[in-house]
CSV table of C-alpha atoms in Angstrom, one decimal:
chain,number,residue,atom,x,y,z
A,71,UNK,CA,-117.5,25.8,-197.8
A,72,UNK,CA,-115.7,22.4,-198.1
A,73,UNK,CA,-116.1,19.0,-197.2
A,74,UNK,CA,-114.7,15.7,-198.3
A,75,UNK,CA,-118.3,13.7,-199.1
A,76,UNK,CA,-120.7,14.5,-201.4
A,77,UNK,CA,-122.8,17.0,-199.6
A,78,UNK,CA,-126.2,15.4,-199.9
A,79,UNK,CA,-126.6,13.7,-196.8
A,80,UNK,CA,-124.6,15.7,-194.9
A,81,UNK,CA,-127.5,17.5,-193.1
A,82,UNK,CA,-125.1,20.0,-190.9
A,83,UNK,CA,-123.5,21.3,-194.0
A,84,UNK,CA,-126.7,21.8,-195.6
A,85,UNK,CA,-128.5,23.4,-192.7
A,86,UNK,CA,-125.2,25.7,-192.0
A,87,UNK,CA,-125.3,26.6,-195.8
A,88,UNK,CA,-129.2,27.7,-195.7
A,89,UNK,CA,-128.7,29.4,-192.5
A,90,UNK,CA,-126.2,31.8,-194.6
A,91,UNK,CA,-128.5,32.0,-197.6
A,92,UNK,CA,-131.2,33.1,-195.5
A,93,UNK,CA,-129.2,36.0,-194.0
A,94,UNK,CA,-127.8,36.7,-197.6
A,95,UNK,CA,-124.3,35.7,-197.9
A,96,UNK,CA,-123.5,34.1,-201.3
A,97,UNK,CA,-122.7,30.1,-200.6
A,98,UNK,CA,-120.6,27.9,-202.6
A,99,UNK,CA,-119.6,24.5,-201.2
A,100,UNK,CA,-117.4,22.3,-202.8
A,101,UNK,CA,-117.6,18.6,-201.9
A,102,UNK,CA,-116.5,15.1,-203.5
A,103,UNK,CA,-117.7,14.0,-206.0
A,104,UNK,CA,-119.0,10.2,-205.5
A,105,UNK,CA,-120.6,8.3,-208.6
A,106,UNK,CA,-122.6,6.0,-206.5
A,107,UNK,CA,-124.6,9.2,-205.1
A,108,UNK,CA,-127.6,11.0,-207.2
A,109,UNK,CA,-127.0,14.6,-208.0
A,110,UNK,CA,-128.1,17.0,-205.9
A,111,UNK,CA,-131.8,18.9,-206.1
A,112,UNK,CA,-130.8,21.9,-203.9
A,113,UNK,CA,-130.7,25.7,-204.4
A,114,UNK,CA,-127.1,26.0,-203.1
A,115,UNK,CA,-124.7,25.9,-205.1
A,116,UNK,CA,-122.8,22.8,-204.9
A,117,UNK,CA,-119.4,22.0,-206.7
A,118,UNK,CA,-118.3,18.4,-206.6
A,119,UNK,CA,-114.5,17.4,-207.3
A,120,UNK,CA,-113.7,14.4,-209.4
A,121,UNK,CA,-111.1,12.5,-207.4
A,122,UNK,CA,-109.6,10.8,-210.7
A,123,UNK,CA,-107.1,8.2,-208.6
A,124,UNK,CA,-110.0,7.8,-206.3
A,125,UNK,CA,-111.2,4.8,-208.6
A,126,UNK,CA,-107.9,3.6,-210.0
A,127,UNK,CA,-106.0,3.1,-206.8
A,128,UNK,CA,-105.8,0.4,-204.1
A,129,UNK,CA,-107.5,1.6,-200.5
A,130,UNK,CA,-104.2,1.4,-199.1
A,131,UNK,CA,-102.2,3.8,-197.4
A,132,UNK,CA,-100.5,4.9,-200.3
A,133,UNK,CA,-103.4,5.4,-202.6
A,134,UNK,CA,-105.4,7.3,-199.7
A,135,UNK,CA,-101.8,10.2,-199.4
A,136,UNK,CA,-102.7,10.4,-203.2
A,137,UNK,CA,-106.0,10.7,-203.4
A,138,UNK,CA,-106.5,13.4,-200.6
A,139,UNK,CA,-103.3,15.1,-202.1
A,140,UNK,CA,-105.1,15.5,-205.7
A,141,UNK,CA,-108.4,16.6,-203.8
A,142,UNK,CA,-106.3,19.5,-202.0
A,143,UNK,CA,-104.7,20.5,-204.9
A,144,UNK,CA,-108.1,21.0,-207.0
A,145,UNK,CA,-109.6,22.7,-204.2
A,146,UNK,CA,-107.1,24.6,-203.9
A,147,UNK,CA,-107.3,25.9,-207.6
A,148,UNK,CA,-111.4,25.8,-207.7
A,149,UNK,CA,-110.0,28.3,-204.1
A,150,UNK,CA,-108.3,30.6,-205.7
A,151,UNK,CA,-110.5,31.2,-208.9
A,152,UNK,CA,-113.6,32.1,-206.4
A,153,UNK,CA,-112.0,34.4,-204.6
A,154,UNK,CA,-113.9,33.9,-201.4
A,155,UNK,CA,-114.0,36.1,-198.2
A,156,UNK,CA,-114.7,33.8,-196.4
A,157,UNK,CA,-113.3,29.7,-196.4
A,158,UNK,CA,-115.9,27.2,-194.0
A,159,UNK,CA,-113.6,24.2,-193.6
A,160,UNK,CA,-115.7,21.2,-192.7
A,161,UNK,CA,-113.5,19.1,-190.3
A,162,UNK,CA,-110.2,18.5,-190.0
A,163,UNK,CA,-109.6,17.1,-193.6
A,164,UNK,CA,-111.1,19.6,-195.2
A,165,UNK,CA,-109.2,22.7,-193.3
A,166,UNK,CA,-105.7,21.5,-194.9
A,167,UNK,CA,-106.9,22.9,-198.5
A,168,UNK,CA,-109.0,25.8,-197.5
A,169,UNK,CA,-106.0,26.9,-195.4
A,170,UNK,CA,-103.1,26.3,-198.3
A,171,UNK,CA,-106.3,28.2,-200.7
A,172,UNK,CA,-106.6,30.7,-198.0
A,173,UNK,CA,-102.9,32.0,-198.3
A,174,UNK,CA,-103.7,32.4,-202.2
A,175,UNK,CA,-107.1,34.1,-201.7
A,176,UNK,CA,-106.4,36.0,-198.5
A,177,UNK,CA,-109.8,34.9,-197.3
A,178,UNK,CA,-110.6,34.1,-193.8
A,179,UNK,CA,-110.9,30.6,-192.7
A,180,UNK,CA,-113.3,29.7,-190.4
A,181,UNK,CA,-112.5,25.8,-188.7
A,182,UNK,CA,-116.2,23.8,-188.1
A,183,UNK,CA,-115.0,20.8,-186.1
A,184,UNK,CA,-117.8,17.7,-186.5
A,185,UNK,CA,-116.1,15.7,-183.8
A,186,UNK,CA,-112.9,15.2,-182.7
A,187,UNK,CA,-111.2,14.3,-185.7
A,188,UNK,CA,-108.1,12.4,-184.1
A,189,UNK,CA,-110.0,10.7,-181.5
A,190,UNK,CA,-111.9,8.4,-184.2
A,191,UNK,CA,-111.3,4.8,-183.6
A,192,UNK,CA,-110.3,4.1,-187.4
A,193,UNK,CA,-107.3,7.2,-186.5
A,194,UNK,CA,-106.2,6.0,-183.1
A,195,UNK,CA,-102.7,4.8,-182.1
A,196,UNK,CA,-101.6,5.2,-185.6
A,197,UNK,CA,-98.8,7.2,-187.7
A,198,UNK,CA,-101.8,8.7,-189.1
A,199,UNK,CA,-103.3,9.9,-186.6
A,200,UNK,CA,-99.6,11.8,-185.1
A,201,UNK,CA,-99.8,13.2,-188.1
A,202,UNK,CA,-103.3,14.6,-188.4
A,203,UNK,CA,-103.4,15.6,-184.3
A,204,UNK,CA,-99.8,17.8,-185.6
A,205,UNK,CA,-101.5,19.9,-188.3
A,206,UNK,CA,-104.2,20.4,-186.3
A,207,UNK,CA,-102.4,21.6,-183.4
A,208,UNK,CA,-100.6,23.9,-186.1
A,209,UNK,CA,-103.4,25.4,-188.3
A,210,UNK,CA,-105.9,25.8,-185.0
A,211,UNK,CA,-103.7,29.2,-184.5
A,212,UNK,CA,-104.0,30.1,-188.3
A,213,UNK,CA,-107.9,30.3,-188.5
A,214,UNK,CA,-110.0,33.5,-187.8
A,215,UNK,CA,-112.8,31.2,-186.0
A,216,UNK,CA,-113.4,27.9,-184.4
A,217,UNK,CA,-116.7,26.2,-184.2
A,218,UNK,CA,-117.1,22.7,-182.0
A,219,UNK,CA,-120.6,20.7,-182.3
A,220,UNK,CA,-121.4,20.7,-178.3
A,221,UNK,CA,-119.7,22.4,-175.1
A,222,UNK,CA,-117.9,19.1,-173.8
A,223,UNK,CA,-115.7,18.9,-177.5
A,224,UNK,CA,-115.4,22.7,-177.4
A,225,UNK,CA,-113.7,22.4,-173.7
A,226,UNK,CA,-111.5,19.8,-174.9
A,227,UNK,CA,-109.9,21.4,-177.9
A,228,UNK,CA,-109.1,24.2,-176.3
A,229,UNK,CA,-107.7,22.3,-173.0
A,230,UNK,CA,-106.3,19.0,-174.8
A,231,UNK,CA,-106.0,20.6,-178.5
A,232,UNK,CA,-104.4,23.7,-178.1
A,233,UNK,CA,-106.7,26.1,-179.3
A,234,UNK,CA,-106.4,29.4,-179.0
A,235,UNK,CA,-109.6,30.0,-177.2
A,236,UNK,CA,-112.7,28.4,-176.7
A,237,UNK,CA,-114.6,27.4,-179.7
A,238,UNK,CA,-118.1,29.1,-180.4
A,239,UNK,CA,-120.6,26.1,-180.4
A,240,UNK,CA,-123.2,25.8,-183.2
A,241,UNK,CA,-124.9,22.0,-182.2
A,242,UNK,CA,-126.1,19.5,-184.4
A,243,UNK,CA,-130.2,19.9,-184.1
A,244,UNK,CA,-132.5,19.5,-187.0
A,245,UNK,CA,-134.5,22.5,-188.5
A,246,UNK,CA,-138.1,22.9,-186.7
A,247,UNK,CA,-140.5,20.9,-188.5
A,248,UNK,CA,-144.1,20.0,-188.4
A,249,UNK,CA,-144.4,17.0,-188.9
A,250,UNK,CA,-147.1,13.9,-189.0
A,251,UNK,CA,-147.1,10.4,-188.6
A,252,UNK,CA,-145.7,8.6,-191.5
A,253,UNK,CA,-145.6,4.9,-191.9
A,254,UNK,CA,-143.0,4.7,-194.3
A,255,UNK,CA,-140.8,1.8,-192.6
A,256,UNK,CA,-143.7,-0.3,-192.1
A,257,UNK,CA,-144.3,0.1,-196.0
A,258,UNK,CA,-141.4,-0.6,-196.7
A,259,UNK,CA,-140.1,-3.9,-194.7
A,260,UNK,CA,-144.3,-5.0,-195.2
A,261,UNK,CA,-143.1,-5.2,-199.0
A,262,UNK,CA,-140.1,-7.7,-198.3
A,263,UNK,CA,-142.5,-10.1,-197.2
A,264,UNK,CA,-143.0,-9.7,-193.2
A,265,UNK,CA,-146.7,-10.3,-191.8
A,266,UNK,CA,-147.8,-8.8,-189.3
A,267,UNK,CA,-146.0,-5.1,-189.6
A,268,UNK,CA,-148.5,-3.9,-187.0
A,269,UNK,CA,-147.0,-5.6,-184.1
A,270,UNK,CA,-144.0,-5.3,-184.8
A,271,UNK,CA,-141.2,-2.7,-183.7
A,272,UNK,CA,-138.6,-1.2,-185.2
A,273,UNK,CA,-135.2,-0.1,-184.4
A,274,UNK,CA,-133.2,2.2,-186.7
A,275,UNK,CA,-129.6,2.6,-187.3
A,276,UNK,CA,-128.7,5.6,-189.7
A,277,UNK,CA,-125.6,6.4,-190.8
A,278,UNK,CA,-122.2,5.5,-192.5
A,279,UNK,CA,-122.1,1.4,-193.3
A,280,UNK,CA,-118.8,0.5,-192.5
A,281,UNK,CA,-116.6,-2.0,-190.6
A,282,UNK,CA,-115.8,1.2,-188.3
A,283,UNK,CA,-119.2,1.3,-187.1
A,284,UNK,CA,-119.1,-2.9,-185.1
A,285,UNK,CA,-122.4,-2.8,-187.3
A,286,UNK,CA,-121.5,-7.1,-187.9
A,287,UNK,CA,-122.2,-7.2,-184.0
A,288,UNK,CA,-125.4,-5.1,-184.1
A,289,UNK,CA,-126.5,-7.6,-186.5
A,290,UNK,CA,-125.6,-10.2,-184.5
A,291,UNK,CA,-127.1,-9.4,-181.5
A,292,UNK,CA,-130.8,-9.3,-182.8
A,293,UNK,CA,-130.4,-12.7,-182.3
A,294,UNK,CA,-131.2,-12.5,-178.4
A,295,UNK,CA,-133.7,-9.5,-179.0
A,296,UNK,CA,-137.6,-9.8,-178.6
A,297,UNK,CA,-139.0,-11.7,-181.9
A,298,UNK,CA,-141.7,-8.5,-182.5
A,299,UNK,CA,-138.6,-5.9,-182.6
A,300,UNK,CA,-137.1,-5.6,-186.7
A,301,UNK,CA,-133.3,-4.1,-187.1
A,302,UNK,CA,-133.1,-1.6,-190.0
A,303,UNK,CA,-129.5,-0.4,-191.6
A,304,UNK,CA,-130.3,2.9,-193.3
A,305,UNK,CA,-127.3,4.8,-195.2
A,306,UNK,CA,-124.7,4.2,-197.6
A,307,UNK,CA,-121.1,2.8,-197.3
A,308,UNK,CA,-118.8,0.1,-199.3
A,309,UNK,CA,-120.0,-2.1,-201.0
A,310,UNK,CA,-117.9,-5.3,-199.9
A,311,UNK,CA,-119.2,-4.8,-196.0
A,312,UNK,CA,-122.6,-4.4,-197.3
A,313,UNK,CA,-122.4,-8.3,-198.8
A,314,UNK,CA,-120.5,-9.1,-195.8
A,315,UNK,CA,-123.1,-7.8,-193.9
A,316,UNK,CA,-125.8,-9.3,-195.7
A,317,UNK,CA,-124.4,-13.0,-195.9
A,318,UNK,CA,-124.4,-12.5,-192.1
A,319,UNK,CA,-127.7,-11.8,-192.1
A,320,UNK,CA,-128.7,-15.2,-193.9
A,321,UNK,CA,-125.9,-17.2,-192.0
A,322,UNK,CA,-127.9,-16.0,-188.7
A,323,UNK,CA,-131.5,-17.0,-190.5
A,324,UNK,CA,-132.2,-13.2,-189.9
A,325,UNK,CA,-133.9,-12.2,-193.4
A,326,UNK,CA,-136.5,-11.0,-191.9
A,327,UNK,CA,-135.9,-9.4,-189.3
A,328,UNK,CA,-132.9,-7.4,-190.4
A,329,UNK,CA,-133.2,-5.0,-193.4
A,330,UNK,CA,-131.5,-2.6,-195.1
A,331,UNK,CA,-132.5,0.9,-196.8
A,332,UNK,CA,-131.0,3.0,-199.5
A,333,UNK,CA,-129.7,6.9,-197.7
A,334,UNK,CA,-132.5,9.4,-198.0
A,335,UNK,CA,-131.5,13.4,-198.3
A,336,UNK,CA,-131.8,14.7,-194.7
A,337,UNK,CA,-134.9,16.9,-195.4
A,338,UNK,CA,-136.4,13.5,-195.9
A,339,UNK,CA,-135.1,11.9,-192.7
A,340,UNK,CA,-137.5,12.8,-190.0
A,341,UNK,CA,-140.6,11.5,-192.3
């Protein structure tokens, strides 16, 4: 398997990758290595690439065509000395090296779409994006399979995408688990200060921190919500936005009301 984060919190890889374990095929995924993320506790096995111009270039366009073009290329290598049967590219991104590794490794390359790569707002109307809705046009008729997250995205890239045929659909649904109440939220905003945690309510947002996500107009509109409901931010993301973020919060008078908390591994989510 491949995919361009670093595999912890990515709770579709990891679920996809146990459901193979459990029927006995041998999993190796390799991911990206990020230093800000703790090492993994898991019994797949889990190779993460160190993107060396990743922190030594601007975030510019220029710097992001190098930095994706040394991940391929070490893929591609850590590829070819596996010798895998079977390549499980993790969106778009990730199918550009496990295709260029397949011709190598004559393994078969199976396409797991996430979402519909091109149609992301930080993609649209954009050189980019021409670029990324080409190869994917192109390599859509080199895989052996094609998986789409829900019916509707399936439909569309075979109608609007050009696949081949239409794409088996494996959703994104948590493992069954039993589960009882936690109050692990409550504990955790009670020890930033905030009285009352018992009538209070709490909405969540978890997921990527970034500009991408309008999360600087989430924060903005707790403003006009009822006093008793509490925002929390949950996940990981750049640093700069975060402090943007967070003088927001104290330029709205919203310390306590809005909150942030670190990324938990998904196993850990549900509690």
């Amino acid at each position: 398997m491949i995919v361009l984060n670093s595999v912890l919190h990515d709770s579709r890889v990891l679920r996809e990758a146990n459901s193979l374990l459990s029927k006995g095929y041998k999993v190796k995924i390799l991911g990206l290595l990020d230093k800000k993320i703790d090492r993994h506790d898991s019994a797949i096995e889990i190779e993460l690439i160190y993107v060396w111009s990743r922190y030594r270039l601007p975030r510019n366009h220029v710097g992001w065509i190098i930095k994706y073009f040394e991940f391929c290329v070490k893929c591609t290598l850590k590829i070819i000395k596996s010798k895998p049967y079977i390549i499980h590219a993790h969106d778009l991104n990730a199918l550009v090296p496990a295709y260029f590794g397949s011709l190598f490794s004559k393994a078969k390359v199976i396409y797991d779409s996430h979402e519909l790569y091109t149609e992301r707002i930080e993609n649209s109307n954009t050189i980019k994006n021409r670029v990324w809705r080409f190869v994917e046009k192109k390599l859509l008729h080199k895989v052996s399979a094609i998986i789409a997250a829900n019916k509707s995205r399936a439909r569309i890239m075979k109608n609007d995408y050009g696949a081949p045929y239409l794409p088996t659909v494996i959703m994104n649904i948590p493992s069954v688990q039993s589960i009882s109440r936690s109050f692990l939220f409550q504990d955790y905003i009670k020890s930033r200060g905030v009285k009352n945690i018992d009538q209070k309510e709490i909405a969540l947002y978890q997921g990527v921190i970034s500009h991408k996500r309008s999360l600087d107009i989430l924060i903005r509109s707790v403003k006009s919500w009822n006093q008793k409901i509490l925002l929390i931010l949950m996940g990981y993301g750049d640093s700069s936005y975060i402090n943007y973020l967070r003088n927001l919060i104290y330029a709205f008078d919203l310390q306590q009301r809005v909150f942030f908390h670190p990324a938990v591994p998904s196993h850990k989510l549900l509690q």
